[in-house]
Amino acid sequence: MNALGKALLGLHAWGGMIFGWLLVPIFVAGSIAVFEPEISHWMRPEVNSAPFSPSTATALGEARLREVGGAAPIWRLRLPNGREPSIGIAWGSNPRALKEETLDAASGWPLAPRKTEGGHFFTHFHAELLLESPGKWIVGAIGIVLLAALVSGILVHHRIFSDFFTFRPGATRRRAWLDVHNLVGVATLPFLLMITYTGVVILAEAFMPAATHALYDGKPRANRAEVVKSFERPARGEPAEMLPLTTHLAAAEEILGAGAVTMLTIRHAGDRNALVQAHRQVNDRLSAVADHVTFDAVTGELFGQQLDWNPMAYAYRAMVGLHVVRFGGAALHWLYFVSGLLGAAMMAAGIVLFLRKRRQRHGADRAQRVLEAMGIASVGGGLLACAALFWANRLIPATLAGREQVEIYVFFAVWALSLAHALWRGTAAWCEQFLLAGILCLLLPVLDLATGNGLRDAIRLAVDLTAVLLGGLLVVVALRFFGPARLPAGEVAP
Amino acid sequence: MMQFVWLACALCLIVFGMGALALGMARHYQQVFGTPAPAGSARRWRLAGSGALALALLCCTVGWGVAIGIVLWVGLLAVGVLVSALALAGRR
């Protein structure tokens, strides 16, 4: 191997492993986040899913808003959809601190769902490790390292194209792991390049704000305001009767398409100058731009609309759209979910390969034990913590104050314990943590049945079934790839 | 509903196409048929495989629009590779 090859191998192996410690959990969380609305629904078993219609939902939401938010100038009404079957209303005077309430989509009854981050936890963790700006810098930086690792990987594993379809689970474990790493890597390579590139581009504003500073005084909102037209006017101070929101909804659907409205925002509610803005869904287009129209709330006259965007907005929002996959329905959501998990599996296999090779060279010294524990905690521990979050969500009392924080503490506590466990148990922890995570997933339907308030619906059933499938897979991986038995002579586990 | 018909067509074509591309490799031909690949067969399998993948792209773009169709197609390619590799894994 020439000098360049050695340098690339070093970059790929060390860079891949060290950054893999965070990349694997980020990929796992990102894959789960594809189903954020479904998971949020699963995690709020107080919310029923009943058949609904947009116009009835609008009328019900408006009735409740008049009751509780009559004096507030800002109203917001989120319409139910198939993935999030409840009405969300919000009201107040500060648009960033509105009071919120969830209503049953069929009856309009206010629900009191348990306080939880829901599926948003996974998105939040995936995008910024719950750390705001510093988290974005970290995630952006390791995204760039992942791009380097992918490209160097194509060069280092030069056999990937001659071994394109090769998977030999019956061969030695080293071969099997290498096959998993190469095969999954090459099969999902277009996806991995796309998702990493778009992820880095989305975060670019956070870690490269030079353009915003040069052009917009460092205010991203000024940039946004230039792209997203806003149709606003000051309140006049005279009260006036607004037309029913269903009238505005019908008018908005004329322009945006039937059933395409996701949200209504009312400004200066009850004033002569009140405005109603309707936002269009983005889930039928690649570029995630939300067209919107605004009406005079009192007369119903069209006040403004934005149905096309400047080319840069389309280009940038296409990056966002490609990354967050609101489009394409269940088929694309599942492809992203599976591809993301496969990407995590590819990286996990890389970590396993690195650790095996190093152990053969250096034996089980102290550094090896630490590297091994970090690898186990990042892969097995990350999965275990995700599974534990679902359990915490249902087992922490629904009325406990601050319970949404407690759920997150449980996630990180389990993760920290998995590191301690890995330091204590050494390589045996691979099998034990995968097995435990698998069992927690397999038993999730039982938990759902026991704590689901008797509400069963297609969304929760789908989450349960997915958990069972993944749990089965984890158990198989634990026993087949990490298990202690059936080692041919001269083999080391795992 | 039609979208899912196109999706099913594309998936079948891609699994067939990737399988054919695998049979275009001497090692996998031997694995599947037990005999060394006759002269010229690799070329034919590869041609058939590429043709099927191209047709699948057509199905995706017709059913799902060009932009989303291409993303769908690329995602399905991964499924095709893994299905073919797993099918071959059972054979020596």
Coordinates of N, CA, C and O in Angstrom, one line a residue, chain A residues 159 161-167 169-171 183-184 186-188 190-191 284-286 322 327-329 331-332 335-336 342, chain B residues 4 7 18-19 21-22 25 27-28 64 67-68 71-72 74-82 84-86 88-90 92:
Chain A
R159 N -12.4 -3.1 -3.0 CA -13.1 -4.3 -3.5 C -14.6 -4.2 -3.5 O -15.3 -5.2 -3.9
F161 N -16.7 -2.9 -5.3 CA -17.4 -3.1 -6.6 C -17.3 -4.5 -7.1 O -18.3 -5.0 -7.6
S162 N -16.1 -5.1 -6.9 CA -16.1 -6.6 -7.3 C -16.8 -7.4 -6.3 O -17.3 -8.5 -6.6
D163 N -17.0 -7.0 -5.0 CA -17.7 -7.7 -4.0 C -19.2 -7.1 -3.9 O -19.8 -7.2 -2.8
F164 N -19.7 -6.5 -4.9 CA -20.9 -5.8 -4.9 C -22.0 -6.5 -4.2 O -22.8 -6.0 -3.4
F165 N -22.2 -7.8 -4.5 CA -23.4 -8.6 -4.0 C -22.9 -9.6 -3.0 O -23.6 -10.6 -2.7
T166 N -21.7 -9.4 -2.4 CA -21.2 -10.5 -1.5 C -21.5 -10.3 -0.1 O -21.3 -9.3 0.5
F167 N -22.2 -11.3 0.5 CA -22.4 -11.4 1.9 C -22.2 -12.8 2.3 O -22.9 -13.7 1.8
P169 N -22.4 -14.8 5.6 CA -22.6 -14.8 7.0 C -22.0 -16.1 7.6 O -21.7 -16.2 8.8
G170 N -21.8 -17.1 6.7 CA -21.2 -18.4 7.3 C -19.7 -18.4 7.4 O -19.1 -19.3 7.9
A171 N -19.1 -17.3 6.8 CA -17.6 -17.3 6.8 C -17.1 -16.9 8.2 O -17.9 -16.8 9.2
L183 N -21.0 -4.2 2.0 CA -22.3 -4.4 1.2 C -23.3 -3.3 1.6 O -23.8 -2.6 0.7
V184 N -23.5 -3.1 2.9 CA -24.5 -2.1 3.3 C -24.0 -0.7 2.9 O -24.8 0.1 2.4
V186 N -22.1 0.1 0.3 CA -22.2 0.4 -1.1 C -23.7 0.5 -1.5 O -24.0 1.3 -2.4
A187 N -24.5 -0.4 -0.9 CA -25.9 -0.3 -1.3 C -26.6 1.0 -0.9 O -27.4 1.5 -1.7
T188 N -26.2 1.5 0.2 CA -26.8 2.8 0.7 C -26.0 4.0 0.4 O -26.3 5.1 0.8
P190 N -25.5 6.0 -2.2 CA -26.2 7.3 -2.7 C -27.0 8.0 -1.6 O -26.9 9.2 -1.5
F191 N -27.7 7.1 -0.8 CA -28.5 7.7 0.2 C -27.6 8.4 1.3 O -27.9 9.5 1.7
D284 N -46.3 17.0 -0.6 CA -46.4 16.4 -1.9 C -45.4 17.0 -2.9 O -45.6 17.0 -4.1
R285 N -44.3 17.7 -2.3 CA -43.3 18.3 -3.1 C -42.0 18.1 -2.5 O -41.8 17.9 -1.3
L286 N -41.0 18.0 -3.4 CA -39.6 17.7 -3.0 C -39.1 18.9 -2.2 O -38.4 18.8 -1.2
L322 N -35.3 17.2 0.9 CA -34.6 15.9 0.7 C -34.2 15.3 2.0 O -34.2 14.1 2.2
F327 N -42.2 14.3 1.9 CA -42.8 14.0 0.6 C -42.9 12.5 0.5 O -42.2 11.7 1.2
G328 N -43.7 12.0 -0.5 CA -43.6 10.6 -0.9 C -44.4 9.6 -0.1 O -44.4 8.4 -0.4
G329 N -45.0 10.1 1.0 CA -45.9 9.2 1.8 C -45.1 8.0 2.4 O -43.8 8.1 2.6
A331 N -44.1 5.1 1.5 CA -43.1 4.4 0.8 C -41.7 5.1 1.0 O -40.7 4.5 1.4
L332 N -41.7 6.4 0.9 CA -40.4 7.1 1.1 C -40.0 7.2 2.5 O -38.8 7.1 2.8
L335 N -38.4 3.9 3.2 CA -37.0 3.8 2.6 C -36.0 4.6 3.4 O -34.9 4.2 3.6
Y336 N -36.4 5.8 3.8 CA -35.5 6.6 4.6 C -35.2 6.0 5.9 O -34.0 5.9 6.4
L342 N -29.7 1.3 8.2 CA -28.6 0.5 7.5 C -27.3 1.3 7.6 O -26.2 0.7 7.8
Chain B
F4 N -49.0 3.1 -6.1 CA -48.5 1.9 -5.6 C -48.3 0.8 -6.6 O -47.4 -0.1 -6.5
L7 N -45.1 1.7 -8.0 CA -44.0 1.3 -7.0 C -43.7 -0.2 -7.1 O -42.6 -0.6 -7.1
M18 N -31.1 -6.0 -10.4 CA -29.9 -6.2 -9.6 C -29.5 -7.7 -9.6 O -28.3 -8.0 -9.6
G19 N -30.5 -8.6 -9.6 CA -30.2 -10.0 -9.7 C -29.5 -10.3 -11.0 O -28.5 -11.1 -11.0
L21 N -27.7 -8.2 -12.8 CA -26.4 -7.7 -12.7 C -25.5 -8.6 -11.9 O -24.3 -8.8 -12.3
A22 N -26.0 -9.2 -10.9 CA -25.2 -10.2 -10.1 C -24.8 -11.4 -11.0 O -23.7 -11.9 -11.0
M25 N -21.9 -11.4 -13.1 CA -20.5 -11.6 -12.5 C -20.2 -13.1 -12.4 O -21.1 -13.8 -11.9
R27 N -18.5 -15.0 -10.7 CA -18.6 -15.8 -9.4 C -20.0 -16.1 -9.0 O -20.3 -17.2 -8.6
H28 N -20.9 -15.1 -9.2 CA -22.3 -15.4 -8.8 C -23.0 -16.3 -9.7 O -23.9 -17.1 -9.4
W64 N -44.6 8.9 -9.8 CA -44.4 9.7 -8.7 C -43.8 11.1 -9.0 O -43.5 11.9 -8.2
A67 N -39.1 14.6 -9.8 CA -38.3 14.9 -8.6 C -38.4 13.7 -7.6 O -37.3 13.1 -7.2
I68 N -39.6 13.4 -7.1 CA -39.7 12.4 -6.1 C -39.4 11.0 -6.7 O -38.9 10.2 -6.0
V71 N -35.8 10.1 -6.4 CA -35.4 9.8 -5.0 C -35.9 8.4 -4.6 O -35.1 7.6 -4.0
L72 N -37.1 8.1 -5.0 CA -37.7 6.8 -4.8 C -36.8 5.7 -5.4 O -36.5 4.7 -4.8
V74 N -33.7 5.7 -6.3 CA -32.4 5.6 -5.7 C -32.5 4.8 -4.4 O -31.8 3.9 -4.1
G75 N -33.6 5.1 -3.7 CA -33.9 4.3 -2.4 C -34.1 2.8 -2.7 O -33.6 2.0 -2.0
L76 N -34.9 2.6 -3.8 CA -35.2 1.2 -4.1 C -34.0 0.4 -4.6 O -33.9 -0.8 -4.4
L77 N -33.0 1.1 -5.2 CA -31.8 0.5 -5.7 C -31.1 -0.2 -4.5 O -30.6 -1.4 -4.6
A78 N -31.1 0.4 -3.4 CA -30.5 -0.1 -2.2 C -31.2 -1.4 -1.8 O -30.6 -2.4 -1.5
V79 N -32.5 -1.4 -1.8 CA -33.3 -2.6 -1.5 C -32.9 -3.7 -2.5 O -32.7 -4.9 -2.1
G80 N -32.8 -3.4 -3.8 CA -32.5 -4.4 -4.8 C -31.1 -5.0 -4.5 O -31.0 -6.3 -4.6
V81 N -30.1 -4.2 -4.2 CA -28.8 -4.8 -3.9 C -28.9 -5.7 -2.7 O -28.3 -6.8 -2.7
L82 N -29.5 -5.3 -1.6 CA -29.6 -6.1 -0.4 C -30.3 -7.4 -0.6 O -29.9 -8.4 -0.2
S84 N -30.7 -9.0 -3.5 CA -29.9 -9.9 -4.3 C -28.8 -10.5 -3.4 O -28.5 -11.7 -3.5
A85 N -28.1 -9.7 -2.6 CA -27.0 -10.2 -1.8 C -27.5 -11.2 -0.8 O -26.8 -12.2 -0.6
L86 N -28.6 -11.0 -0.2 CA -29.1 -11.9 0.8 C -29.6 -13.2 0.1 O -29.4 -14.3 0.7
L88 N -28.2 -14.5 -2.5 CA -27.0 -15.2 -2.9 C -26.3 -15.7 -1.7 O -25.5 -16.7 -1.7
A89 N -26.5 -15.1 -0.5 CA -25.8 -15.5 0.7 C -26.0 -16.9 1.1 O -25.1 -17.6 1.6
G90 N -27.2 -17.4 0.8 CA -27.5 -18.8 1.2 C -26.8 -19.8 0.4 O -26.8 -21.0 0.8
R92 N -23.5 -21.5 -1.8 CA -22.1 -21.6 -1.7 C -21.5 -21.3 -3.1 O -22.0 -21.9 -4.1

